[in-house]
Amino acid sequence: MSSERIKKEMKDAAIMGERALTSLLYVQVTLYAAKSQKICSMTGNGSGRAMLRHTGIHMNAYIRTAGQDLNQFREQLHITHVPSQLQPKVGKFMMVTAHPFEEVHGKRMCPEDVTRLEKKVEDMISCTTEILRGLRELGVY
């Protein structure tokens, strides 16, 4: 595999990682705001989907987008030749982001669930940031 192709794959992974990180930050900020303002009222919308309402913002859209972006990043990392110094970070990321938001779908959430989700999002942000930092150190972008 050519050096240029590997760099392109890693650059594509970095772009997808930035997108996933941005989505996760949106989820984190909204969870934090809902929790700190004690507006964690959960309502089911009749179709089996849990919906967190926070001052008119529907968390489902942020969570769905973050899940899609994380899956794209995971897929790109899977097909990318990752240097050996990043492999432990990628392995941890793959474990932390497996089924990232399954506890949200089809379930009513209580404030304790929001706290657990907030912790999981923090872990995903940390892992994503470590990979992106490693890619930067390699001069990928």
PDB file of C-alpha atoms in Angstrom:
ATOM      1  CA  MET A   1       0.000   0.000   0.000  1.00  0.00           C
ATOM      2  CA  SER A   2       1.420   3.361  -0.964  1.00  0.00           C
ATOM      3  CA  SER A   3       2.409   5.975   1.554  1.00  0.00           C
ATOM      4  CA  GLU A   4       0.124   8.538  -0.073  1.00  0.00           C
ATOM      5  CA  ARG A   5      -2.881   6.244   0.146  1.00  0.00           C
ATOM      6  CA  ILE A   6      -2.218   5.567   3.837  1.00  0.00           C
ATOM      7  CA  LYS A   7      -1.951   9.305   4.528  1.00  0.00           C
ATOM      8  CA  LYS A   8      -5.207   9.927   2.674  1.00  0.00           C
ATOM      9  CA  GLU A   9      -6.982   7.210   4.659  1.00  0.00           C
ATOM     10  CA  MET A  10      -5.675   8.648   7.935  1.00  0.00           C
ATOM     11  CA  LYS A  11      -6.694  12.154   6.868  1.00  0.00           C
ATOM     12  CA  ASP A  12     -10.196  10.894   6.014  1.00  0.00           C
ATOM     13  CA  ALA A  13     -10.322   9.216   9.432  1.00  0.00           C
ATOM     14  CA  ALA A  14      -9.270  12.479  11.091  1.00  0.00           C
ATOM     15  CA  ILE A  15     -12.024  14.396   9.289  1.00  0.00           C
ATOM     16  CA  MET A  16     -14.624  11.836  10.349  1.00  0.00           C
ATOM     17  CA  GLY A  17     -13.210  11.899  13.881  1.00  0.00           C
ATOM     18  CA  GLU A  18     -13.595  15.678  14.050  1.00  0.00           C
ATOM     19  CA  ARG A  19     -17.189  15.351  12.886  1.00  0.00           C
ATOM     20  CA  ALA A  20     -17.898  12.664  15.513  1.00  0.00           C
ATOM     21  CA  LEU A  21     -16.244  14.775  18.215  1.00  0.00           C
ATOM     22  CA  THR A  22     -18.375  17.788  17.307  1.00  0.00           C
ATOM     23  CA  SER A  23     -21.543  15.686  17.469  1.00  0.00           C
ATOM     24  CA  LEU A  24     -20.539  14.260  20.842  1.00  0.00           C
ATOM     25  CA  LEU A  25     -19.874  17.751  22.179  1.00  0.00           C
ATOM     26  CA  TYR A  26     -23.390  18.818  21.156  1.00  0.00           C
ATOM     27  CA  VAL A  27     -24.817  15.845  23.046  1.00  0.00           C
ATOM     28  CA  GLN A  28     -22.629  16.574  26.072  1.00  0.00           C
ATOM     29  CA  VAL A  29     -23.544  20.255  26.275  1.00  0.00           C
ATOM     30  CA  THR A  30     -27.252  19.556  25.988  1.00  0.00           C
ATOM     31  CA  LEU A  31     -27.102  16.774  28.591  1.00  0.00           C
ATOM     32  CA  TYR A  32     -25.181  19.035  30.940  1.00  0.00           C
ATOM     33  CA  ALA A  33     -27.647  21.891  30.467  1.00  0.00           C
ATOM     34  CA  ALA A  34     -30.642  19.619  31.013  1.00  0.00           C
ATOM     35  CA  LYS A  35     -29.079  18.132  34.128  1.00  0.00           C
ATOM     36  CA  SER A  36     -27.889  21.412  35.636  1.00  0.00           C
ATOM     37  CA  GLN A  37     -31.224  23.133  35.025  1.00  0.00           C
ATOM     38  CA  LYS A  38     -33.096  20.063  36.269  1.00  0.00           C
ATOM     39  CA  ILE A  39     -35.103  19.883  33.052  1.00  0.00           C
ATOM     40  CA  CYS A  40     -34.678  16.154  32.661  1.00  0.00           C
ATOM     41  CA  SER A  41     -38.294  15.370  31.978  1.00  0.00           C
ATOM     42  CA  MET A  42     -38.474  12.328  29.799  1.00  0.00           C
ATOM     43  CA  THR A  43     -41.508  11.595  27.702  1.00  0.00           C
ATOM     44  CA  GLY A  44     -42.328   8.781  25.333  1.00  0.00           C
ATOM     45  CA  ASN A  45     -43.798   9.881  22.027  1.00  0.00           C
ATOM     46  CA  GLY A  46     -45.941   6.815  21.467  1.00  0.00           C
ATOM     47  CA  SER A  47     -43.629   5.185  18.933  1.00  0.00           C
ATOM     48  CA  GLY A  48     -41.338   3.603  21.486  1.00  0.00           C
ATOM     49  CA  ARG A  49     -38.606   6.231  21.182  1.00  0.00           C
ATOM     50  CA  ALA A  50     -37.369   8.034  24.254  1.00  0.00           C
ATOM     51  CA  MET A  51     -37.208  11.773  23.894  1.00  0.00           C
ATOM     52  CA  LEU A  52     -35.430  14.191  26.170  1.00  0.00           C
ATOM     53  CA  ARG A  53     -36.838  17.651  25.969  1.00  0.00           C
ATOM     54  CA  HIS A  54     -34.608  20.486  27.021  1.00  0.00           C
ATOM     55  CA  THR A  55     -36.000  23.931  26.351  1.00  0.00           C
ATOM     56  CA  GLY A  56     -37.475  22.772  23.074  1.00  0.00           C
ATOM     57  CA  ILE A  57     -34.390  20.871  21.889  1.00  0.00           C
ATOM     58  CA  HIS A  58     -34.938  17.222  21.067  1.00  0.00           C
ATOM     59  CA  MET A  59     -31.950  15.162  22.112  1.00  0.00           C
ATOM     60  CA  ASN A  60     -32.886  12.347  19.759  1.00  0.00           C
ATOM     61  CA  ALA A  61     -31.603  14.332  16.778  1.00  0.00           C
ATOM     62  CA  TYR A  62     -28.239  15.009  18.459  1.00  0.00           C
ATOM     63  CA  ILE A  63     -27.909  11.428  19.653  1.00  0.00           C
ATOM     64  CA  ARG A  64     -28.858   9.994  16.252  1.00  0.00           C
ATOM     65  CA  THR A  65     -26.330  12.246  14.494  1.00  0.00           C
ATOM     66  CA  ALA A  66     -23.586  11.432  17.006  1.00  0.00           C
ATOM     67  CA  GLY A  67     -24.276   7.712  16.604  1.00  0.00           C
ATOM     68  CA  GLN A  68     -24.065   7.946  12.821  1.00  0.00           C
ATOM     69  CA  ASP A  69     -20.870  10.001  12.963  1.00  0.00           C
ATOM     70  CA  LEU A  70     -19.282   7.579  15.444  1.00  0.00           C
ATOM     71  CA  ASN A  71     -20.164   4.615  13.224  1.00  0.00           C
ATOM     72  CA  GLN A  72     -18.624   6.319  10.186  1.00  0.00           C
ATOM     73  CA  PHE A  73     -15.464   7.074  12.179  1.00  0.00           C
ATOM     74  CA  ARG A  74     -15.338   3.465  13.420  1.00  0.00           C
ATOM     75  CA  GLU A  75     -15.726   2.143   9.864  1.00  0.00           C
ATOM     76  CA  GLN A  76     -12.996   4.447   8.560  1.00  0.00           C
ATOM     77  CA  LEU A  77     -10.632   3.425  11.361  1.00  0.00           C
ATOM     78  CA  HIS A  78     -11.374  -0.212  10.572  1.00  0.00           C
ATOM     79  CA  ILE A  79     -10.224   0.144   6.953  1.00  0.00           C
ATOM     80  CA  THR A  80      -7.334   2.512   7.700  1.00  0.00           C
ATOM     81  CA  HIS A  81      -3.801   1.291   8.249  1.00  0.00           C
ATOM     82  CA  VAL A  82      -3.300   2.616  11.783  1.00  0.00           C
ATOM     83  CA  PRO A  83       0.293   3.056  12.992  1.00  0.00           C
ATOM     84  CA  SER A  84       1.299   0.825  15.898  1.00  0.00           C
ATOM     85  CA  GLN A  85       1.515   3.731  18.377  1.00  0.00           C
ATOM     86  CA  LEU A  86      -2.196   4.494  17.799  1.00  0.00           C
ATOM     87  CA  GLN A  87      -3.490   0.919  17.874  1.00  0.00           C
ATOM     88  CA  PRO A  88      -4.080   0.794  21.663  1.00  0.00           C
ATOM     89  CA  LYS A  89      -6.044   4.057  21.485  1.00  0.00           C
ATOM     90  CA  VAL A  90      -8.091   2.796  18.548  1.00  0.00           C
ATOM     91  CA  GLY A  91      -8.767  -0.474  20.395  1.00  0.00           C
ATOM     92  CA  LYS A  92     -10.038   1.412  23.438  1.00  0.00           C
ATOM     93  CA  PHE A  93     -12.169   3.654  21.211  1.00  0.00           C
ATOM     94  CA  MET A  94     -13.710   0.615  19.504  1.00  0.00           C
ATOM     95  CA  MET A  95     -14.646  -0.876  22.883  1.00  0.00           C
ATOM     96  CA  VAL A  96     -16.055   2.360  24.314  1.00  0.00           C
ATOM     97  CA  THR A  97     -18.082   3.211  21.218  1.00  0.00           C
ATOM     98  CA  ALA A  98     -19.580  -0.221  20.570  1.00  0.00           C
ATOM     99  CA  HIS A  99     -23.359   0.337  20.575  1.00  0.00           C
ATOM    100  CA  PRO A 100     -22.904   3.916  21.768  1.00  0.00           C
ATOM    101  CA  PHE A 101     -26.496   4.956  22.447  1.00  0.00           C
ATOM    102  CA  GLU A 102     -28.453   1.716  22.604  1.00  0.00           C
ATOM    103  CA  GLU A 103     -29.720   2.476  26.127  1.00  0.00           C
ATOM    104  CA  VAL A 104     -31.491   5.579  24.825  1.00  0.00           C
ATOM    105  CA  HIS A 105     -33.561   4.040  22.045  1.00  0.00           C
ATOM    106  CA  GLY A 106     -36.960   2.647  22.950  1.00  0.00           C
ATOM    107  CA  LYS A 107     -36.680   3.447  26.623  1.00  0.00           C
ATOM    108  CA  ARG A 108     -37.912   6.112  28.970  1.00  0.00           C
ATOM    109  CA  MET A 109     -34.967   7.736  30.694  1.00  0.00           C
ATOM    110  CA  CYS A 110     -34.772   8.910  34.271  1.00  0.00           C
ATOM    111  CA  PRO A 111     -32.218  11.397  35.676  1.00  0.00           C
ATOM    112  CA  GLU A 112     -29.896   8.508  36.634  1.00  0.00           C
ATOM    113  CA  ASP A 113     -29.916   7.352  33.009  1.00  0.00           C
ATOM    114  CA  VAL A 114     -28.965  10.865  31.932  1.00  0.00           C
ATOM    115  CA  THR A 115     -26.030  10.788  34.363  1.00  0.00           C
ATOM    116  CA  ARG A 116     -24.869   7.418  32.984  1.00  0.00           C
ATOM    117  CA  LEU A 117     -25.223   8.672  29.414  1.00  0.00           C
ATOM    118  CA  GLU A 118     -23.280  11.812  30.293  1.00  0.00           C
ATOM    119  CA  LYS A 119     -20.408   9.663  31.644  1.00  0.00           C
ATOM    120  CA  LYS A 120     -20.438   7.443  28.547  1.00  0.00           C
ATOM    121  CA  VAL A 121     -20.341  10.518  26.283  1.00  0.00           C
ATOM    122  CA  GLU A 122     -17.366  11.881  28.279  1.00  0.00           C
ATOM    123  CA  ASP A 123     -15.530   8.575  27.756  1.00  0.00           C
ATOM    124  CA  MET A 124     -16.265   8.641  24.004  1.00  0.00           C
ATOM    125  CA  ILE A 125     -15.056  12.253  23.777  1.00  0.00           C
ATOM    126  CA  SER A 126     -11.854  11.352  25.615  1.00  0.00           C
ATOM    127  CA  CYS A 127     -11.104   8.379  23.338  1.00  0.00           C
ATOM    128  CA  THR A 128     -11.882  10.345  20.183  1.00  0.00           C
ATOM    129  CA  THR A 129      -9.685  13.228  21.334  1.00  0.00           C
ATOM    130  CA  GLU A 130      -6.776  10.858  22.040  1.00  0.00           C
ATOM    131  CA  ILE A 131      -6.952   9.407  18.521  1.00  0.00           C
ATOM    132  CA  LEU A 132      -7.166  12.846  16.915  1.00  0.00           C
ATOM    133  CA  ARG A 133      -4.227  14.073  19.005  1.00  0.00           C
ATOM    134  CA  GLY A 134      -2.222  11.043  17.872  1.00  0.00           C
ATOM    135  CA  LEU A 135      -3.065  11.725  14.232  1.00  0.00           C
ATOM    136  CA  ARG A 136      -1.998  15.351  14.660  1.00  0.00           C
ATOM    137  CA  GLU A 137       1.295  14.269  16.202  1.00  0.00           C
ATOM    138  CA  LEU A 138       1.877  12.066  13.145  1.00  0.00           C
ATOM    139  CA  GLY A 139       1.356  15.119  10.944  1.00  0.00           C
ATOM    140  CA  VAL A 140      -1.738  13.737   9.248  1.00  0.00           C
ATOM    141  CA  TYR A 141      -3.572  17.046   9.463  1.00  0.00           C
TER     142      TYR A 141
END
